[in-house]
Amino acid sequence: MRIRAVSYMLFLFSVTLLTACDKEDENIDTSTTKILGKWNLDKKSINGSEIVLSECDKKEIYEFKSSVHLTTISYAGDLCDIVTSSNWVYDLTNNRLSYSNQTAGQNGGELTRRYNVVNLTDDNMQLELISEVGGIGEDGDVEDKIVTTWVKNK
């Protein structure tokens, strides 16, 4: 009788362990899949105050093409006719998004940005910038709380 009880307990433990691993793997795959596609900038706030976006800002696009490739497109000028397109390598792990480009930084050096992923659904993404290295200004942690909200382009 004891052997049967021990066998049953080991069986339950094994099933629980396998189920837990499957759920963890599903979460990683789900978030990676959710981020794929084109995203348009919808809102931006600095230290809790919403910033009024220009027409050029509203056209900004993040396009996650695969599990590692990101293209950003920004617009500038009076008619939003100046287009800047940059290719990045990104990583999405544990609700952290980071991306970098070997030549996008100040003076042609590497630029890396890191974000907390505040929210990621099938059609909405909210990012909080936590670090920028190699950009304009101070390198490292960002002092202001900069949050951007993105809507998936369908």
Coordinates of N, CA and C in Angstrom, one line a residue:
M1 N 0.8 -1.2 0.0 CA 0.0 0.0 0.0 C 0.9 1.3 0.0
R2 N 1.9 1.3 0.8 CA 2.8 2.4 0.9 C 3.5 2.6 -0.5
I3 N 3.9 1.6 -1.1 CA 4.6 1.7 -2.4 C 3.7 2.4 -3.4
R4 N 2.4 2.0 -3.4 CA 1.4 2.5 -4.3 C 1.2 4.0 -4.1
A5 N 1.2 4.4 -2.8 CA 1.0 5.8 -2.4 C 2.2 6.6 -2.9
V6 N 3.4 6.1 -2.7 CA 4.7 6.8 -3.1 C 4.7 6.9 -4.6
S7 N 4.3 5.9 -5.3 CA 4.3 5.9 -6.8 C 3.3 7.0 -7.2
Y8 N 2.2 7.0 -6.6 CA 1.1 8.0 -7.0 C 1.6 9.4 -6.8
M9 N 2.3 9.6 -5.6 CA 2.8 11.0 -5.3 C 3.9 11.4 -6.3
L10 N 4.8 10.4 -6.7 CA 5.8 10.7 -7.7 C 5.2 11.1 -9.0
F11 N 4.1 10.3 -9.4 CA 3.4 10.6 -10.6 C 2.8 12.0 -10.6
L12 N 2.1 12.4 -9.5 CA 1.5 13.7 -9.4 C 2.6 14.8 -9.5
F13 N 3.7 14.6 -8.8 CA 4.8 15.6 -8.9 C 5.4 15.7 -10.3
S14 N 5.5 14.6 -11.0 CA 6.0 14.7 -12.4 C 5.1 15.5 -13.3
V15 N 3.8 15.2 -13.2 CA 2.8 15.9 -14.0 C 2.8 17.3 -13.7
T16 N 2.9 17.7 -12.4 CA 2.9 19.1 -12.0 C 4.1 19.8 -12.6
L17 N 5.3 19.2 -12.4 CA 6.5 19.8 -12.9 C 6.4 20.0 -14.4
L18 N 6.0 19.0 -15.2 CA 5.9 19.1 -16.6 C 4.9 20.2 -17.0
T19 N 3.8 20.3 -16.4 CA 2.8 21.3 -16.7 C 3.3 22.7 -16.4
A20 N 4.0 22.9 -15.3 CA 4.6 24.2 -15.0 C 5.6 24.6 -16.0
C21 N 6.4 23.7 -16.5 CA 7.4 24.0 -17.5 C 6.7 24.4 -18.8
D22 N 5.7 23.7 -19.2 CA 5.0 24.1 -20.4 C 4.4 25.4 -20.4
K23 N 3.8 25.8 -19.2 CA 3.2 27.2 -19.1 C 4.2 28.2 -19.2
E24 N 5.4 28.0 -18.6 CA 6.5 29.0 -18.6 C 6.9 29.2 -20.1
D25 N 7.1 28.1 -20.8 CA 7.5 28.2 -22.2 C 6.4 28.9 -23.0
E26 N 5.2 28.7 -22.8 CA 4.1 29.3 -23.5 C 4.1 30.8 -23.3
N27 N 4.4 31.3 -22.1 CA 4.5 32.7 -21.8 C 5.6 33.4 -22.6
I28 N 6.7 32.8 -22.7 CA 7.8 33.3 -23.5 C 7.5 33.4 -25.0
D29 N 6.9 32.3 -25.5 CA 6.6 32.3 -26.9 C 5.4 33.3 -27.2
T30 N 4.5 33.4 -26.3 CA 3.3 34.3 -26.5 C 3.8 35.7 -26.6
S31 N 4.7 36.2 -25.7 CA 5.1 37.6 -25.7 C 6.0 37.8 -26.9
T32 N 6.8 36.9 -27.3 CA 7.6 37.1 -28.5 C 6.7 37.2 -29.8
T33 N 5.7 36.4 -29.8 CA 4.7 36.4 -30.9 C 3.9 37.7 -30.9
K34 N 3.5 38.1 -29.8 CA 2.7 39.4 -29.7 C 3.4 40.6 -30.2
I35 N 4.7 40.7 -30.0 CA 5.4 41.9 -30.4 C 5.6 42.0 -31.9
L36 N 5.5 40.9 -32.6 CA 5.8 40.9 -34.1 C 4.8 41.7 -34.8
G37 N 5.2 42.5 -35.8 CA 4.3 43.4 -36.6 C 4.7 44.8 -36.5
K38 N 3.9 45.7 -37.1 CA 4.1 47.1 -37.2 C 3.3 47.8 -36.0
W39 N 4.0 48.7 -35.3 CA 3.4 49.4 -34.2 C 3.6 50.9 -34.5
N40 N 2.5 51.7 -34.3 CA 2.5 53.1 -34.4 C 2.5 53.8 -33.0
L41 N 3.3 54.9 -32.9 CA 3.3 55.6 -31.6 C 1.9 56.2 -31.4
D42 N 1.4 56.0 -30.2 CA 0.0 56.6 -29.9 C 0.1 57.6 -28.8
K43 N 0.9 57.4 -27.8 CA 1.0 58.4 -26.7 C 2.4 58.4 -26.2
K44 N 2.8 59.5 -25.5 CA 4.1 59.6 -24.9 C 3.9 60.5 -23.6
S45 N 4.5 60.1 -22.5 CA 4.4 60.9 -21.3 C 5.8 60.9 -20.7
I46 N 6.1 62.1 -20.1 CA 7.3 62.3 -19.3 C 6.9 62.6 -17.9
N47 N 7.4 61.8 -17.0 CA 7.1 62.0 -15.5 C 5.6 62.2 -15.3
G48 N 4.8 61.4 -16.0 CA 3.4 61.4 -15.8 C 2.6 62.4 -16.6
S49 N 3.3 63.3 -17.2 CA 2.6 64.4 -18.0 C 2.6 64.0 -19.5
E50 N 1.4 63.9 -20.1 CA 1.3 63.5 -21.5 C 1.8 64.6 -22.4
I51 N 2.6 64.2 -23.4 CA 3.2 65.1 -24.3 C 2.3 65.1 -25.6
V52 N 2.0 66.3 -26.1 CA 1.2 66.4 -27.3 C 2.1 66.0 -28.5
L53 N 1.7 64.9 -29.2 CA 2.5 64.4 -30.3 C 2.3 65.3 -31.6
S54 N 3.4 65.5 -32.3 CA 3.3 66.2 -33.6 C 2.8 65.2 -34.6
E55 N 2.4 65.7 -35.8 CA 1.9 64.8 -36.8 C 3.1 63.9 -37.3
C56 N 4.3 64.3 -37.2 CA 5.4 63.5 -37.5 C 5.6 62.4 -36.5
D57 N 5.5 62.7 -35.2 CA 5.6 61.7 -34.1 C 4.5 60.6 -34.3
K58 N 3.3 61.0 -34.7 CA 2.2 60.1 -34.9 C 2.5 59.0 -36.0
K59 N 3.4 59.4 -36.9 CA 3.7 58.5 -38.0 C 4.8 57.5 -37.7
E60 N 5.5 57.7 -36.5 CA 6.6 56.9 -36.1 C 6.2 55.4 -36.0
I61 N 7.1 54.5 -36.5 CA 6.8 53.1 -36.6 C 7.9 52.3 -36.0
Y62 N 7.5 51.3 -35.2 CA 8.4 50.2 -34.8 C 7.9 48.9 -35.5
E63 N 8.8 48.3 -36.3 CA 8.4 47.0 -37.0 C 9.3 45.9 -36.5
F64 N 8.7 45.0 -35.7 CA 9.4 43.8 -35.3 C 9.2 42.7 -36.3
K65 N 10.2 42.4 -37.0 CA 10.1 41.5 -38.2 C 10.3 40.0 -37.9
S66 N 11.1 39.7 -36.8 CA 11.3 38.4 -36.5 C 11.7 38.4 -35.0
S67 N 12.2 37.3 -34.5 CA 12.5 37.2 -33.1 C 13.8 38.1 -32.7
V68 N 14.4 38.7 -33.7 CA 15.6 39.5 -33.4 C 15.7 40.8 -34.2
H69 N 14.9 41.0 -35.2 CA 15.1 42.1 -36.1 C 14.0 43.2 -35.9
L70 N 14.4 44.4 -35.7 CA 13.5 45.6 -35.5 C 13.9 46.7 -36.5
T71 N 13.0 47.3 -37.2 CA 13.2 48.5 -38.0 C 12.4 49.6 -37.4
T72 N 13.0 50.7 -37.2 CA 12.3 51.9 -36.7 C 12.3 52.9 -37.8
I73 N 11.1 53.6 -38.0 CA 11.0 54.6 -39.0 C 10.5 55.9 -38.3
S74 N 11.2 57.0 -38.5 CA 10.8 58.3 -37.9 C 10.7 59.3 -39.0
Y75 N 9.8 60.3 -38.7 CA 9.6 61.4 -39.7 C 9.9 62.7 -39.1
A76 N 10.3 63.7 -39.9 CA 10.6 65.0 -39.5 C 10.4 66.0 -40.6
G77 N 10.6 67.3 -40.3 CA 10.4 68.3 -41.3 C 9.0 68.9 -41.3
D78 N 8.8 70.0 -42.0 CA 7.5 70.7 -42.0 C 6.4 69.8 -42.6
L79 N 6.7 68.9 -43.5 CA 5.7 68.1 -44.2 C 5.9 66.6 -43.8
C80 N 6.7 66.4 -42.7 CA 7.1 65.0 -42.3 C 7.6 64.2 -43.5
D81 N 8.4 64.9 -44.3 CA 8.9 64.3 -45.5 C 10.4 63.8 -45.3
I82 N 11.0 64.0 -44.2 CA 12.3 63.5 -44.0 C 12.2 62.2 -43.2
V83 N 12.6 61.1 -43.8 CA 12.4 59.8 -43.2 C 13.7 59.2 -42.8
T84 N 13.8 58.8 -41.5 CA 14.9 58.1 -41.0 C 14.5 56.7 -40.7
S85 N 15.2 55.7 -41.3 CA 14.9 54.3 -41.1 C 16.2 53.6 -40.5
S86 N 16.0 52.9 -39.4 CA 17.2 52.3 -38.8 C 16.9 50.8 -38.5
N87 N 17.9 50.0 -38.7 CA 17.7 48.5 -38.4 C 18.4 48.2 -37.0
W88 N 17.8 47.4 -36.2 CA 18.2 47.1 -34.9 C 18.2 45.6 -34.7
V89 N 18.9 45.2 -33.7 CA 18.8 43.8 -33.1 C 18.2 44.0 -31.8
Y90 N 17.1 43.2 -31.5 CA 16.4 43.3 -30.2 C 16.3 42.0 -29.5
D91 N 16.0 42.2 -28.2 CA 15.9 41.0 -27.3 C 14.7 41.4 -26.4
L92 N 13.8 40.4 -26.2 CA 12.6 40.6 -25.3 C 12.7 39.4 -24.4
T93 N 13.1 39.7 -23.1 CA 13.2 38.7 -22.1 C 12.7 39.2 -20.8
N94 N 11.9 38.4 -20.1 CA 11.4 38.8 -18.7 C 10.9 40.2 -18.6
N95 N 10.0 40.6 -19.6 CA 9.4 41.9 -19.6 C 10.4 43.0 -19.8
R96 N 11.5 42.7 -20.4 CA 12.5 43.8 -20.7 C 12.8 43.7 -22.2
L97 N 12.7 44.9 -22.8 CA 13.0 45.0 -24.3 C 14.2 45.8 -24.4
S98 N 15.2 45.3 -25.1 CA 16.4 46.1 -25.4 C 16.7 45.9 -26.8
Y99 N 17.2 47.0 -27.4 CA 17.6 47.0 -28.8 C 18.8 47.8 -29.0
S100 N 19.6 47.4 -30.0 CA 20.9 48.1 -30.3 C 21.2 48.1 -31.8
N101 N 22.0 49.1 -32.1 CA 22.5 49.3 -33.5 C 23.9 49.7 -33.4
Q102 N 24.8 49.0 -34.2 CA 26.2 49.3 -34.1 C 26.7 50.7 -34.5
T103 N 25.8 51.3 -35.3 CA 26.3 52.6 -35.9 C 25.3 53.8 -35.6
A104 N 24.2 53.6 -34.8 CA 23.2 54.6 -34.6 C 23.5 55.6 -33.5
G105 N 24.5 55.4 -32.8 CA 24.9 56.2 -31.6 C 25.5 57.5 -32.0
Q106 N 25.8 58.3 -31.0 CA 26.4 59.6 -31.2 C 27.8 59.4 -31.9
N107 N 28.1 60.1 -32.9 CA 29.4 60.0 -33.6 C 29.6 58.7 -34.3
G108 N 28.4 58.0 -34.6 CA 28.5 56.8 -35.4 C 28.8 55.5 -34.6
G109 N 28.8 55.6 -33.2 CA 29.0 54.5 -32.4 C 27.8 53.7 -32.1
E110 N 27.9 52.7 -31.3 CA 26.7 51.8 -30.9 C 25.7 52.6 -30.0
L111 N 24.5 52.4 -30.3 CA 23.4 52.9 -29.4 C 22.5 51.7 -28.9
T112 N 22.3 51.7 -27.6 CA 21.5 50.7 -27.0 C 20.4 51.3 -26.1
R113 N 19.2 50.9 -26.3 CA 18.1 51.4 -25.4 C 17.5 50.2 -24.7
R114 N 17.1 50.4 -23.5 CA 16.4 49.3 -22.7 C 15.1 49.9 -22.1
Y115 N 14.1 49.0 -22.2 CA 12.8 49.4 -21.7 C 12.2 48.3 -20.8
N116 N 11.4 48.7 -19.8 CA 10.5 47.8 -19.1 C 9.2 47.7 -20.0
V117 N 8.8 46.5 -20.2 CA 7.5 46.3 -21.0 C 6.4 46.4 -19.9
V118 N 5.7 47.5 -19.9 CA 4.7 47.7 -18.9 C 3.4 46.9 -19.3
N119 N 3.1 46.9 -20.6 CA 2.0 46.2 -21.1 C 2.2 45.7 -22.5
L120 N 1.8 44.5 -22.8 CA 2.0 43.9 -24.2 C 0.8 43.0 -24.4
T121 N -0.1 43.5 -25.3 CA -1.2 42.6 -25.7 C -1.1 42.5 -27.2
D122 N -2.1 41.9 -27.8 CA -2.1 41.7 -29.3 C -2.2 43.0 -30.0
D123 N -2.7 44.1 -29.4 CA -2.8 45.3 -30.2 C -2.3 46.6 -29.4
N124 N -1.7 46.4 -28.3 CA -1.3 47.5 -27.5 C 0.1 47.2 -26.8
M125 N 1.0 48.1 -26.8 CA 2.3 47.9 -26.1 C 2.6 49.2 -25.4
Q126 N 3.0 49.1 -24.2 CA 3.5 50.3 -23.4 C 4.9 50.0 -22.9
L127 N 5.8 50.9 -23.2 CA 7.2 50.8 -22.8 C 7.7 51.9 -22.0
E128 N 8.5 51.6 -21.0 CA 9.1 52.6 -20.1 C 10.6 52.6 -20.3
L129 N 11.1 53.7 -20.9 CA 12.6 53.8 -21.1 C 13.3 53.8 -19.8
I130 N 14.3 52.9 -19.7 CA 15.1 52.8 -18.4 C 16.5 53.1 -18.6
S131 N 17.0 52.9 -19.8 CA 18.5 53.1 -20.1 C 18.7 53.4 -21.5
E132 N 19.7 54.3 -21.8 CA 20.1 54.6 -23.2 C 21.6 54.8 -23.1
V133 N 22.4 54.0 -23.8 CA 23.8 54.1 -23.8 C 24.3 54.4 -25.3
G134 N 25.0 55.5 -25.4 CA 25.6 55.8 -26.7 C 24.7 56.8 -27.5
G135 N 23.7 57.3 -26.8 CA 22.8 58.3 -27.5 C 23.3 59.7 -27.2
I136 N 22.5 60.7 -27.4 CA 22.8 62.1 -27.2 C 22.6 62.4 -25.7
G137 N 23.5 63.0 -25.0 CA 23.4 63.4 -23.6 C 24.1 62.3 -22.7
E138 N 23.6 62.3 -21.5 CA 24.2 61.3 -20.5 C 24.0 59.9 -20.9
D139 N 24.9 59.1 -20.7 CA 24.8 57.6 -20.9 C 24.3 56.9 -19.7
G140 N 23.6 55.9 -19.8 CA 23.2 55.1 -18.7 C 21.7 55.3 -18.4
D141 N 21.4 55.2 -17.1 CA 20.0 55.2 -16.7 C 19.3 56.5 -17.0
V142 N 18.1 56.5 -17.4 CA 17.3 57.7 -17.7 C 16.7 58.2 -16.4
E143 N 16.9 59.5 -16.1 CA 16.4 60.1 -14.9 C 14.9 60.3 -15.0
D144 N 14.4 60.8 -16.1 CA 12.9 61.0 -16.3 C 12.2 59.7 -16.6
K145 N 11.0 59.6 -16.2 CA 10.1 58.5 -16.5 C 9.5 58.7 -17.8
I146 N 10.0 58.1 -18.9 CA 9.5 58.3 -20.2 C 8.7 57.0 -20.6
V147 N 7.4 57.2 -20.8 CA 6.5 56.0 -21.2 C 5.9 56.3 -22.6
T148 N 6.0 55.3 -23.5 CA 5.4 55.4 -24.8 C 4.4 54.3 -24.9
T149 N 3.3 54.6 -25.6 CA 2.2 53.7 -25.9 C 2.2 53.5 -27.4
W150 N 2.1 52.3 -27.8 CA 2.1 51.9 -29.2 C 0.9 51.1 -29.5
V151 N 0.3 51.3 -30.7 CA -0.9 50.5 -31.2 C -0.4 49.8 -32.4
K152 N -0.8 48.5 -32.5 CA -0.4 47.6 -33.6 C -1.2 48.1 -34.8
N153 N -0.5 48.2 -35.9 CA -1.0 48.5 -37.2 C -1.6 47.3 -37.8
K154 N -2.9 47.3 -38.1 CA -3.5 46.0 -38.6 C -3.6 46.0 -40.1

